[in-house]
mmCIF file of C-alpha atoms in Angstrom:
data_model
loop_
_atom_site.group_PDB
_atom_site.id
_atom_site.type_symbol
_atom_site.label_atom_id
_atom_site.label_comp_id
_atom_site.label_asym_id
_atom_site.label_seq_id
_atom_site.Cartn_x
_atom_site.Cartn_y
_atom_site.Cartn_z
ATOM 1 C CA UNK O 1 -82.641 3.186 -51.914
ATOM 2 C CA UNK O 2 -80.974 1.957 -55.109
ATOM 3 C CA UNK O 3 -77.917 4.126 -54.434
ATOM 4 C CA UNK O 4 -77.588 2.674 -50.961
ATOM 5 C CA UNK O 5 -77.892 -0.895 -52.299
ATOM 6 C CA UNK O 6 -75.278 -0.131 -54.937
ATOM 7 C CA UNK O 7 -72.883 1.171 -52.280
ATOM 8 C CA UNK O 8 -73.306 -1.961 -50.167
ATOM 9 C CA UNK O 9 -72.681 -4.224 -53.156
ATOM 10 C CA UNK O 10 -69.629 -2.176 -54.059
ATOM 11 C CA UNK O 11 -68.240 -2.518 -50.553
ATOM 12 C CA UNK O 12 -68.796 -6.261 -50.610
ATOM 13 C CA UNK O 13 -67.068 -6.512 -53.971
ATOM 14 C CA UNK O 14 -64.095 -4.486 -52.732
ATOM 15 C CA UNK O 15 -63.792 -6.650 -49.617
ATOM 16 C CA UNK O 16 -63.812 -9.797 -51.722
ATOM 17 C CA UNK O 17 -61.077 -8.412 -53.960
ATOM 18 C CA UNK O 18 -58.941 -7.504 -50.969
ATOM 19 C CA UNK O 19 -59.389 -10.989 -49.484
ATOM 20 C CA UNK O 20 -58.378 -12.622 -52.767
ATOM 21 C CA UNK O 21 -55.342 -10.384 -53.009
ATOM 22 C CA UNK O 22 -54.339 -11.235 -49.427
ATOM 23 C CA UNK O 23 -54.700 -14.970 -50.081
ATOM 24 C CA UNK O 24 -52.624 -14.677 -53.235
ATOM 25 C CA UNK O 25 -49.897 -12.767 -51.369
ATOM 26 C CA UNK O 26 -49.831 -15.353 -48.561
ATOM 27 C CA UNK O 27 -49.349 -18.178 -51.057
ATOM 28 C CA UNK O 28 -46.505 -16.451 -52.848
ATOM 29 C CA UNK O 29 -44.712 -15.816 -49.572
ATOM 30 C CA UNK O 30 -44.918 -19.361 -48.266
ATOM 31 C CA UNK O 31 -42.848 -22.477 -48.676
ATOM 32 C CA UNK O 32 -44.473 -25.529 -50.190
ATOM 33 C CA UNK O 33 -44.867 -27.043 -46.754
ATOM 34 C CA UNK O 34 -47.308 -24.215 -45.978
ATOM 35 C CA UNK O 35 -49.039 -24.050 -49.369
ATOM 36 C CA UNK O 36 -52.356 -25.767 -49.973
ATOM 37 C CA UNK O 37 -53.634 -27.682 -52.982
ATOM 38 C CA UNK O 38 -52.849 -31.099 -54.391
ATOM 39 C CA UNK O 39 -51.288 -29.760 -57.603
ATOM 40 C CA UNK O 40 -47.961 -28.056 -56.820
ATOM 41 C CA UNK O 41 -47.291 -26.987 -60.422
ATOM 42 C CA UNK O 42 -46.559 -23.291 -60.622
ATOM 43 C CA UNK O 43 -46.291 -22.752 -56.875
ATOM 44 C CA UNK O 44 -44.145 -19.880 -55.686
ATOM 45 C CA UNK O 45 -41.623 -20.337 -52.887
ATOM 46 C CA UNK O 46 -39.655 -18.012 -50.653
ATOM 47 C CA UNK O 47 -37.143 -20.260 -48.962
ATOM 48 C CA UNK O 48 -34.558 -19.745 -46.227
ATOM 49 C CA UNK O 49 -31.105 -21.293 -46.439
ATOM 50 C CA UNK O 50 -28.560 -21.482 -43.621
ATOM 51 C CA UNK O 51 -24.778 -21.408 -44.169
ATOM 52 C CA UNK O 52 -22.406 -21.893 -41.241
ATOM 53 C CA UNK O 53 -19.606 -19.574 -42.378
ATOM 54 C CA UNK O 54 -19.351 -16.017 -43.683
ATOM 55 C CA UNK O 55 -20.342 -14.512 -47.013
ATOM 56 C CA UNK O 56 -16.785 -14.579 -48.370
ATOM 57 C CA UNK O 57 -16.616 -18.379 -48.118
ATOM 58 C CA UNK O 58 -16.961 -20.954 -50.875
ATOM 59 C CA UNK O 59 -19.963 -22.293 -48.934
ATOM 60 C CA UNK O 60 -21.788 -19.007 -49.342
ATOM 61 C CA UNK O 61 -20.740 -18.697 -52.985
ATOM 62 C CA UNK O 62 -22.326 -22.072 -53.719
ATOM 63 C CA UNK O 63 -25.516 -21.160 -51.858
ATOM 64 C CA UNK O 64 -25.685 -17.856 -53.717
ATOM 65 C CA UNK O 65 -25.205 -19.658 -57.035
ATOM 66 C CA UNK O 66 -28.107 -21.997 -56.249
ATOM 67 C CA UNK O 67 -30.297 -19.053 -55.268
ATOM 68 C CA UNK O 68 -29.490 -17.119 -58.441
ATOM 69 C CA UNK O 69 -29.849 -20.142 -60.729
ATOM 70 C CA UNK O 70 -33.238 -21.106 -59.295
ATOM 71 C CA UNK O 71 -34.470 -17.528 -59.477
ATOM 72 C CA UNK O 72 -33.417 -17.290 -63.128
ATOM 73 C CA UNK O 73 -34.679 -20.731 -64.197
ATOM 74 C CA UNK O 74 -38.128 -20.161 -62.638
ATOM 75 C CA UNK O 75 -38.508 -16.457 -63.513
ATOM 76 C CA UNK O 76 -38.501 -15.583 -59.834
ATOM 77 C CA UNK O 77 -41.035 -18.244 -58.796
ATOM 78 C CA UNK O 78 -38.555 -20.021 -56.492
ATOM 79 C CA UNK O 79 -36.476 -17.659 -54.386
ATOM 80 C CA UNK O 80 -33.891 -18.488 -51.733
ATOM 81 C CA UNK O 81 -32.632 -16.054 -49.116
ATOM 82 C CA UNK O 82 -29.211 -17.130 -47.852
ATOM 83 C CA UNK O 83 -28.284 -16.492 -44.212
ATOM 84 C CA UNK O 84 -24.505 -16.766 -43.493
ATOM 85 C CA UNK O 85 -22.757 -17.190 -40.136
ATOM 86 C CA UNK O 86 -25.411 -19.563 -38.771
ATOM 87 C CA UNK O 87 -27.698 -16.551 -38.204
ATOM 88 C CA UNK O 88 -30.856 -18.659 -38.130
ATOM 89 C CA UNK O 89 -29.581 -20.790 -35.235
ATOM 90 C CA UNK O 90 -27.786 -18.084 -33.240
ATOM 91 C CA UNK O 91 -24.392 -19.575 -34.088
ATOM 92 C CA UNK O 92 -25.259 -23.129 -33.008
ATOM 93 C CA UNK O 93 -24.417 -25.550 -35.845
ATOM 94 C CA UNK O 94 -26.128 -28.465 -34.120
ATOM 95 C CA UNK O 95 -29.307 -26.451 -33.838
ATOM 96 C CA UNK O 96 -28.858 -25.415 -37.475
ATOM 97 C CA UNK O 97 -29.121 -29.057 -38.567
ATOM 98 C CA UNK O 98 -32.073 -29.611 -36.230
ATOM 99 C CA UNK O 99 -33.948 -26.632 -37.723
ATOM 100 C CA UNK O 100 -33.534 -28.141 -41.197
ATOM 101 C CA UNK O 101 -34.842 -31.560 -40.145
ATOM 102 C CA UNK O 102 -37.892 -29.901 -38.564
ATOM 103 C CA UNK O 103 -38.559 -27.694 -41.593
ATOM 104 C CA UNK O 104 -37.992 -24.466 -39.695
ATOM 105 C CA UNK O 105 -35.345 -23.677 -42.305
ATOM 106 C CA UNK O 106 -35.631 -24.964 -45.852
ATOM 107 C CA UNK O 107 -32.061 -25.636 -47.046
ATOM 108 C CA UNK O 108 -28.597 -25.684 -45.517
ATOM 109 C CA UNK O 109 -24.919 -26.503 -45.922
ATOM 110 C CA UNK O 110 -23.614 -28.425 -42.917
ATOM 111 C CA UNK O 111 -20.743 -30.828 -42.301
ATOM 112 C CA UNK O 112 -21.527 -34.499 -41.704
ATOM 113 C CA UNK O 113 -19.513 -34.041 -38.505
ATOM 114 C CA UNK O 114 -22.360 -31.827 -37.254
ATOM 115 C CA UNK O 115 -24.961 -34.314 -38.507
ATOM 116 C CA UNK O 116 -23.269 -36.968 -36.354
ATOM 117 C CA UNK O 117 -24.790 -35.194 -33.342
ATOM 118 C CA UNK O 118 -28.148 -36.483 -34.639
ATOM 119 C CA UNK O 119 -26.900 -39.928 -35.611
ATOM 120 C CA UNK O 120 -23.484 -41.495 -34.948
ATOM 121 C CA UNK O 121 -23.544 -43.172 -38.374
ATOM 122 C CA UNK O 122 -22.715 -39.871 -40.076
ATOM 123 C CA UNK O 123 -19.328 -40.028 -38.346
ATOM 124 C CA UNK O 124 -18.205 -42.796 -40.695
ATOM 125 C CA UNK O 125 -17.518 -40.203 -43.409
ATOM 126 C CA UNK O 126 -14.751 -38.730 -41.230
ATOM 127 C CA UNK O 127 -13.273 -41.968 -39.900
ATOM 128 C CA UNK O 128 -9.489 -41.710 -39.358
ATOM 129 C CA UNK O 129 -7.128 -42.304 -42.281
ATOM 130 C CA UNK O 130 -9.979 -43.654 -44.387
ATOM 131 C CA UNK O 131 -8.963 -41.863 -47.595
ATOM 132 C CA UNK O 132 -5.495 -41.418 -49.072
ATOM 133 C CA UNK O 133 -6.425 -38.513 -51.325
ATOM 134 C CA UNK O 134 -9.296 -36.689 -52.995
ATOM 135 C CA UNK O 135 -9.513 -39.194 -55.834
ATOM 136 C CA UNK O 136 -10.519 -41.744 -53.216
ATOM 137 C CA UNK O 137 -12.982 -39.270 -51.723
ATOM 138 C CA UNK O 138 -14.656 -38.616 -55.079
ATOM 139 C CA UNK O 139 -14.932 -42.320 -55.855
ATOM 140 C CA UNK O 140 -16.684 -43.099 -52.572
ATOM 141 C CA UNK O 141 -18.990 -40.088 -52.382
ATOM 142 C CA UNK O 142 -20.040 -40.486 -56.015
ATOM 143 C CA UNK O 143 -20.740 -44.156 -55.338
ATOM 144 C CA UNK O 144 -21.996 -46.443 -52.592
ATOM 145 C CA UNK O 145 -20.804 -44.263 -49.697
ATOM 146 C CA UNK O 146 -22.648 -41.194 -50.939
ATOM 147 C CA UNK O 147 -25.803 -43.228 -51.574
ATOM 148 C CA UNK O 148 -25.671 -44.596 -48.023
ATOM 149 C CA UNK O 149 -25.386 -41.107 -46.518
ATOM 150 C CA UNK O 150 -28.317 -39.961 -48.692
ATOM 151 C CA UNK O 151 -30.459 -42.775 -47.274
ATOM 152 C CA UNK O 152 -29.601 -41.859 -43.672
ATOM 153 C CA UNK O 153 -30.352 -38.204 -44.436
ATOM 154 C CA UNK O 154 -33.783 -39.241 -45.737
ATOM 155 C CA UNK O 155 -34.422 -40.938 -42.397
ATOM 156 C CA UNK O 156 -33.721 -37.556 -40.770
ATOM 157 C CA UNK O 157 -36.126 -35.712 -43.114
ATOM 158 C CA UNK O 158 -33.381 -34.248 -45.315
ATOM 159 C CA UNK O 159 -33.072 -34.696 -49.092
ATOM 160 C CA UNK O 160 -29.480 -34.641 -50.351
ATOM 161 C CA UNK O 161 -28.838 -32.289 -53.271
ATOM 162 C CA UNK O 162 -25.063 -32.702 -53.370
ATOM 163 C CA UNK O 163 -21.838 -33.030 -51.393
ATOM 164 C CA UNK O 164 -19.636 -30.022 -50.830
ATOM 165 C CA UNK O 165 -16.179 -30.042 -49.282
ATOM 166 C CA UNK O 166 -14.646 -28.579 -46.167
ATOM 167 C CA UNK O 167 -11.566 -30.643 -46.966
ATOM 168 C CA UNK O 168 -9.099 -32.898 -45.216
ATOM 169 C CA UNK O 169 -8.446 -31.911 -41.628
ATOM 170 C CA UNK O 170 -4.781 -31.178 -40.864
ATOM 171 C CA UNK O 171 -2.998 -30.634 -37.557
ATOM 172 C CA UNK O 172 -0.987 -27.635 -36.375
ATOM 173 C CA UNK O 173 0.998 -27.045 -33.211
ATOM 174 C CA UNK O 174 3.585 -24.710 -31.727
ATOM 175 C CA UNK O 175 5.961 -27.308 -30.246
ATOM 176 C CA UNK O 176 7.539 -29.473 -32.965
ATOM 177 C CA UNK O 177 6.961 -31.306 -36.223
ATOM 178 C CA UNK O 178 4.507 -34.178 -36.039
ATOM 179 C CA UNK O 179 5.847 -37.098 -38.082
ATOM 180 C CA UNK O 180 4.800 -40.197 -36.126
ATOM 181 C CA UNK O 181 2.374 -41.083 -33.299
ATOM 182 C CA UNK O 182 5.215 -40.618 -30.811
ATOM 183 C CA UNK O 183 5.230 -36.897 -31.641
ATOM 184 C CA UNK O 184 1.626 -36.595 -30.425
ATOM 185 C CA UNK O 185 2.401 -37.572 -26.846
ATOM 186 C CA UNK O 186 0.864 -35.178 -24.301
ATOM 187 C CA UNK O 187 0.183 -32.431 -26.871
ATOM 188 C CA UNK O 188 -2.847 -30.397 -25.821
ATOM 189 C CA UNK O 189 -4.925 -30.327 -29.010
ATOM 190 C CA UNK O 190 -8.243 -28.561 -29.474
ATOM 191 C CA UNK O 191 -10.754 -30.785 -31.298
ATOM 192 C CA UNK O 192 -14.461 -30.591 -32.241
ATOM 193 C CA UNK O 193 -16.827 -31.774 -29.518
ATOM 194 C CA UNK O 194 -17.382 -35.187 -31.095
ATOM 195 C CA UNK O 195 -16.734 -38.334 -29.048
ATOM 196 C CA UNK O 196 -15.018 -40.144 -31.916
ATOM 197 C CA UNK O 197 -12.373 -37.410 -32.157
ATOM 198 C CA UNK O 198 -11.816 -37.497 -28.391
ATOM 199 C CA UNK O 199 -11.235 -41.254 -28.540
ATOM 200 C CA UNK O 200 -8.969 -40.864 -31.566
ATOM 201 C CA UNK O 201 -6.643 -38.295 -30.022
ATOM 202 C CA UNK O 202 -6.426 -40.134 -26.709
ATOM 203 C CA UNK O 203 -5.511 -43.284 -28.630
ATOM 204 C CA UNK O 204 -2.661 -41.336 -30.262
ATOM 205 C CA UNK O 205 -1.403 -40.224 -26.845
ATOM 206 C CA UNK O 206 -2.473 -36.580 -27.120
ATOM 207 C CA UNK O 207 -4.446 -34.569 -24.570
ATOM 208 C CA UNK O 208 -7.583 -33.498 -26.489
ATOM 209 C CA UNK O 209 -9.744 -30.615 -25.354
ATOM 210 C CA UNK O 210 -12.898 -28.995 -26.700
ATOM 211 C CA UNK O 211 -13.676 -25.286 -26.777
ATOM 212 C CA UNK O 212 -15.536 -22.813 -28.954
ATOM 213 C CA UNK O 213 -13.463 -22.113 -32.046
ATOM 214 C CA UNK O 214 -13.774 -18.382 -31.344
ATOM 215 C CA UNK O 215 -11.510 -18.979 -28.319
ATOM 216 C CA UNK O 216 -8.839 -21.006 -30.116
ATOM 217 C CA UNK O 217 -6.575 -18.207 -31.387
ATOM 218 C CA UNK O 218 -6.234 -16.670 -27.920
ATOM 219 C CA UNK O 219 -5.731 -20.082 -26.295
ATOM 220 C CA UNK O 220 -2.914 -20.865 -28.737
ATOM 221 C CA UNK O 221 -1.407 -17.423 -28.238
ATOM 222 C CA UNK O 222 -1.410 -17.813 -24.451
ATOM 223 C CA UNK O 223 -0.190 -21.434 -24.530
ATOM 224 C CA UNK O 224 -3.346 -22.809 -22.934
ATOM 225 C CA UNK O 225 -3.336 -25.363 -25.757
ATOM 226 C CA UNK O 226 -0.481 -26.501 -28.002
ATOM 227 C CA UNK O 227 -2.334 -27.067 -31.239
ATOM 228 C CA UNK O 228 -5.550 -27.665 -33.121
ATOM 229 C CA UNK O 229 -6.854 -29.481 -36.196
ATOM 230 C CA UNK O 230 -8.887 -28.078 -39.081
ATOM 231 C CA UNK O 231 -8.999 -27.923 -42.866
ATOM 232 C CA UNK O 232 -6.534 -25.564 -44.565
ATOM 233 C CA UNK O 233 -9.252 -22.983 -45.285
ATOM 234 C CA UNK O 234 -10.016 -22.544 -41.584
ATOM 235 C CA UNK O 235 -6.324 -22.438 -40.635
ATOM 236 C CA UNK O 236 -5.695 -19.778 -43.276
ATOM 237 C CA UNK O 237 -8.784 -17.612 -42.721
ATOM 238 C CA UNK O 238 -8.260 -17.659 -38.944
ATOM 239 C CA UNK O 239 -4.616 -16.553 -39.364
ATOM 240 C CA UNK O 240 -3.352 -19.410 -37.217
ATOM 241 C CA UNK O 241 0.056 -19.026 -38.844
ATOM 242 C CA UNK O 242 0.509 -16.112 -36.426
ATOM 243 C CA UNK O 243 0.334 -18.449 -33.401
ATOM 244 C CA UNK O 244 1.388 -21.848 -34.850
ATOM 245 C CA UNK O 245 4.726 -22.857 -36.340
ATOM 246 C CA UNK O 246 4.135 -26.405 -37.589
ATOM 247 C CA UNK O 247 1.526 -27.943 -39.881
ATOM 248 C CA UNK O 248 1.364 -31.634 -40.788
ATOM 249 C CA UNK O 249 -0.600 -32.552 -43.907
ATOM 250 C CA UNK O 250 -1.651 -35.993 -42.754
ATOM 251 C CA UNK O 251 -5.184 -35.954 -44.269
ATOM 252 C CA UNK O 252 -6.323 -37.832 -41.198
ATOM 253 C CA UNK O 253 -10.051 -37.081 -41.466
ATOM 254 C CA UNK O 254 -12.177 -35.912 -44.374
ATOM 255 C CA UNK O 255 -14.865 -33.291 -43.795
ATOM 256 C CA UNK O 256 -17.695 -33.408 -46.362
ATOM 257 C CA UNK O 257 -20.552 -30.924 -46.536
ATOM 258 C CA UNK O 258 -24.198 -31.786 -47.126
ATOM 259 C CA UNK O 259 -26.199 -29.461 -49.351
ATOM 260 C CA UNK O 260 -29.646 -30.512 -48.201
ATOM 261 C CA UNK O 261 -33.292 -29.472 -48.426
ATOM 262 C CA UNK O 262 -36.042 -30.347 -45.972
ATOM 263 C CA UNK O 263 -37.537 -33.599 -47.294
ATOM 264 C CA UNK O 264 -41.154 -32.748 -46.494
ATOM 265 C CA UNK O 265 -40.784 -29.543 -48.488
ATOM 266 C CA UNK O 266 -39.026 -31.357 -51.342
ATOM 267 C CA UNK O 267 -41.652 -34.131 -51.484
ATOM 268 C CA UNK O 268 -44.435 -31.543 -51.732
ATOM 269 C CA UNK O 269 -42.933 -30.003 -54.874
ATOM 270 C CA UNK O 270 -44.000 -30.897 -58.392
ATOM 271 C CA UNK O 271 -41.894 -33.482 -60.199
ATOM 272 C CA UNK O 272 -40.564 -30.730 -62.485
ATOM 273 C CA UNK O 273 -39.521 -28.552 -59.541
ATOM 274 C CA UNK O 274 -37.907 -31.520 -57.801
ATOM 275 C CA UNK O 275 -35.838 -32.320 -60.885
ATOM 276 C CA UNK O 276 -34.778 -28.683 -61.254
ATOM 277 C CA UNK O 277 -33.831 -28.306 -57.582
ATOM 278 C CA UNK O 278 -31.854 -31.575 -57.746
ATOM 279 C CA UNK O 279 -30.029 -30.538 -60.915
ATOM 280 C CA UNK O 280 -29.114 -27.029 -59.762
ATOM 281 C CA UNK O 281 -28.276 -28.227 -56.243
ATOM 282 C CA UNK O 282 -25.830 -30.801 -57.612
ATOM 283 C CA UNK O 283 -24.238 -28.135 -59.832
ATOM 284 C CA UNK O 284 -23.905 -25.724 -56.876
ATOM 285 C CA UNK O 285 -22.239 -28.422 -54.729
ATOM 286 C CA UNK O 286 -19.791 -29.313 -57.517
ATOM 287 C CA UNK O 287 -19.037 -25.599 -57.950
ATOM 288 C CA UNK O 288 -18.214 -25.304 -54.236
ATOM 289 C CA UNK O 289 -15.847 -28.293 -54.382
ATOM 290 C CA UNK O 290 -14.066 -26.834 -57.408
ATOM 291 C CA UNK O 291 -13.680 -23.436 -55.723
ATOM 292 C CA UNK O 292 -12.524 -24.992 -52.446
ATOM 293 C CA UNK O 293 -9.800 -27.057 -54.116
ATOM 294 C CA UNK O 294 -8.494 -24.120 -56.153
ATOM 295 C CA UNK O 295 -8.516 -21.932 -53.064
ATOM 296 C CA UNK O 296 -6.711 -24.503 -50.905
ATOM 297 C CA UNK O 297 -3.691 -24.686 -53.222
ATOM 298 C CA UNK O 298 -3.250 -20.908 -53.016
ATOM 299 C CA UNK O 299 -3.775 -20.872 -49.260
ATOM 300 C CA UNK O 300 -1.052 -23.481 -48.709
ATOM 301 C CA UNK O 301 1.423 -21.319 -50.637
ATOM 302 C CA UNK O 302 0.423 -18.271 -48.597
ATOM 303 C CA UNK O 303 0.795 -20.107 -45.290
ATOM 304 C CA UNK O 304 4.259 -21.288 -46.323
ATOM 305 C CA UNK O 305 5.197 -17.754 -47.352
ATOM 306 C CA UNK O 306 4.041 -16.585 -43.910
ATOM 307 C CA UNK O 307 6.560 -18.935 -42.293
ATOM 308 C CA UNK O 308 4.583 -22.032 -41.381
ATOM 309 C CA UNK O 309 6.671 -25.198 -41.616
ATOM 310 C CA UNK O 310 4.789 -27.907 -43.529
ATOM 311 C CA UNK O 311 5.495 -31.592 -43.153
ATOM 312 C CA UNK O 312 4.005 -34.348 -45.332
ATOM 313 C CA UNK O 313 4.372 -37.765 -43.652
ATOM 314 C CA UNK O 314 5.760 -40.634 -45.716
ATOM 315 C CA UNK O 315 3.640 -43.687 -46.521
ATOM 316 C CA UNK O 316 5.462 -45.583 -43.800
ATOM 317 C CA UNK O 317 4.738 -42.874 -41.226
ATOM 318 C CA UNK O 318 1.060 -42.720 -42.243
ATOM 319 C CA UNK O 319 0.889 -46.495 -41.829
ATOM 320 C CA UNK O 320 2.056 -46.049 -38.232
ATOM 321 C CA UNK O 321 -0.791 -43.607 -37.570
ATOM 322 C CA UNK O 322 -3.329 -45.916 -39.233
ATOM 323 C CA UNK O 323 -2.166 -48.832 -37.101
ATOM 324 C CA UNK O 324 -2.236 -46.732 -33.931
ATOM 325 C CA UNK O 325 -5.895 -45.729 -34.403
ATOM 326 C CA UNK O 326 -7.153 -49.284 -34.990
ATOM 327 C CA UNK O 327 -8.823 -49.298 -31.531
ATOM 328 C CA UNK O 328 -11.099 -46.507 -32.801
ATOM 329 C CA UNK O 329 -12.310 -48.805 -35.574
ATOM 330 C CA UNK O 330 -12.703 -51.661 -33.092
ATOM 331 C CA UNK O 331 -15.037 -49.457 -31.033
ATOM 332 C CA UNK O 332 -16.959 -47.656 -33.774
ATOM 333 C CA UNK O 333 -17.451 -50.419 -36.349
ATOM 334 C CA UNK O 334 -20.475 -51.629 -34.391
ATOM 335 C CA UNK O 335 -21.764 -48.078 -33.996
ATOM 336 C CA UNK O 336 -21.417 -47.218 -37.683
ATOM 337 C CA UNK O 337 -22.247 -50.688 -38.923
ATOM 338 C CA UNK O 338 -19.808 -52.893 -40.820
ATOM 339 C CA UNK O 339 -21.797 -52.719 -44.058
ATOM 340 C CA UNK O 340 -21.778 -48.914 -43.959
ATOM 341 C CA UNK O 341 -18.063 -48.755 -43.137
ATOM 342 C CA UNK O 342 -17.243 -51.116 -45.983
ATOM 343 C CA UNK O 343 -18.953 -48.741 -48.422
ATOM 344 C CA UNK O 344 -16.543 -46.004 -47.315
ATOM 345 C CA UNK O 345 -13.321 -47.922 -47.475
ATOM 346 C CA UNK O 346 -11.161 -46.550 -50.284
ATOM 347 C CA UNK O 347 -10.499 -49.541 -52.531
#
């Protein structure tokens, strides 16, 4: 009888140990949004981060740096798995941003252009001919403009860790040099599917069209479209020099990246973890900007060597473009808000 009782007690003890082990494993494998307990000190996290482009990009390098730095600083307590090529959203960047706001992914790098699908105010960061150069960009995003975007992100349940850079968007075409607005007349230009860009190109006299970027090379090759606009990195990596002769460096629209973390997750972290994530996130974003700017200079030289003809408009020519797109400001100032726009004007 005693042996039988001993066996039963042993079985109960073993079951309890297994249950404790299972609970411990579940906690280690969860994000903070799923973890229980009021005190978040010492919690373990296994987080998912989405990156739009491939694992050879500066975007991915920054995400990988953040993952490695957090892993090292916390002795493996906070881990990030990085998913390139918008894997978590099946290639849909808009859905990628939505997943972050809902907490179905934990961190991401997305352009504010994509965020403007959620809220038109994000479009102010890419308003036409807003910045002359990257010194102006840095001044605004490190100041009132950046703070304003951070506040809007908070409204969307995203905590800003830092701004990355996709760069100034330039225009290419296969017809002729673009020096003034007159050169845009009737050019069939592929643009992102954002209403502001459609209005902008129509105002300049072009014939804008939207299509998946995966179709652009073939469309240019076959003459279905005459040109497209994108940052230098995209033009270079997509080998558009093979199907485009002319590139104008008009810096017409800046494309910033948001390195963000789901706000509900961030708010649930301990103060110490929040400070660490903020610090390392900012460093990762700055690292991406540094890499992107170094890379762009080399890519421009390589595109020129490949035969692309570059044209840099004069100040007078840029003034013509800025004047021509004034109707865009007349329409969107109310949408963005005058106070917000003023924070982005390069003084």
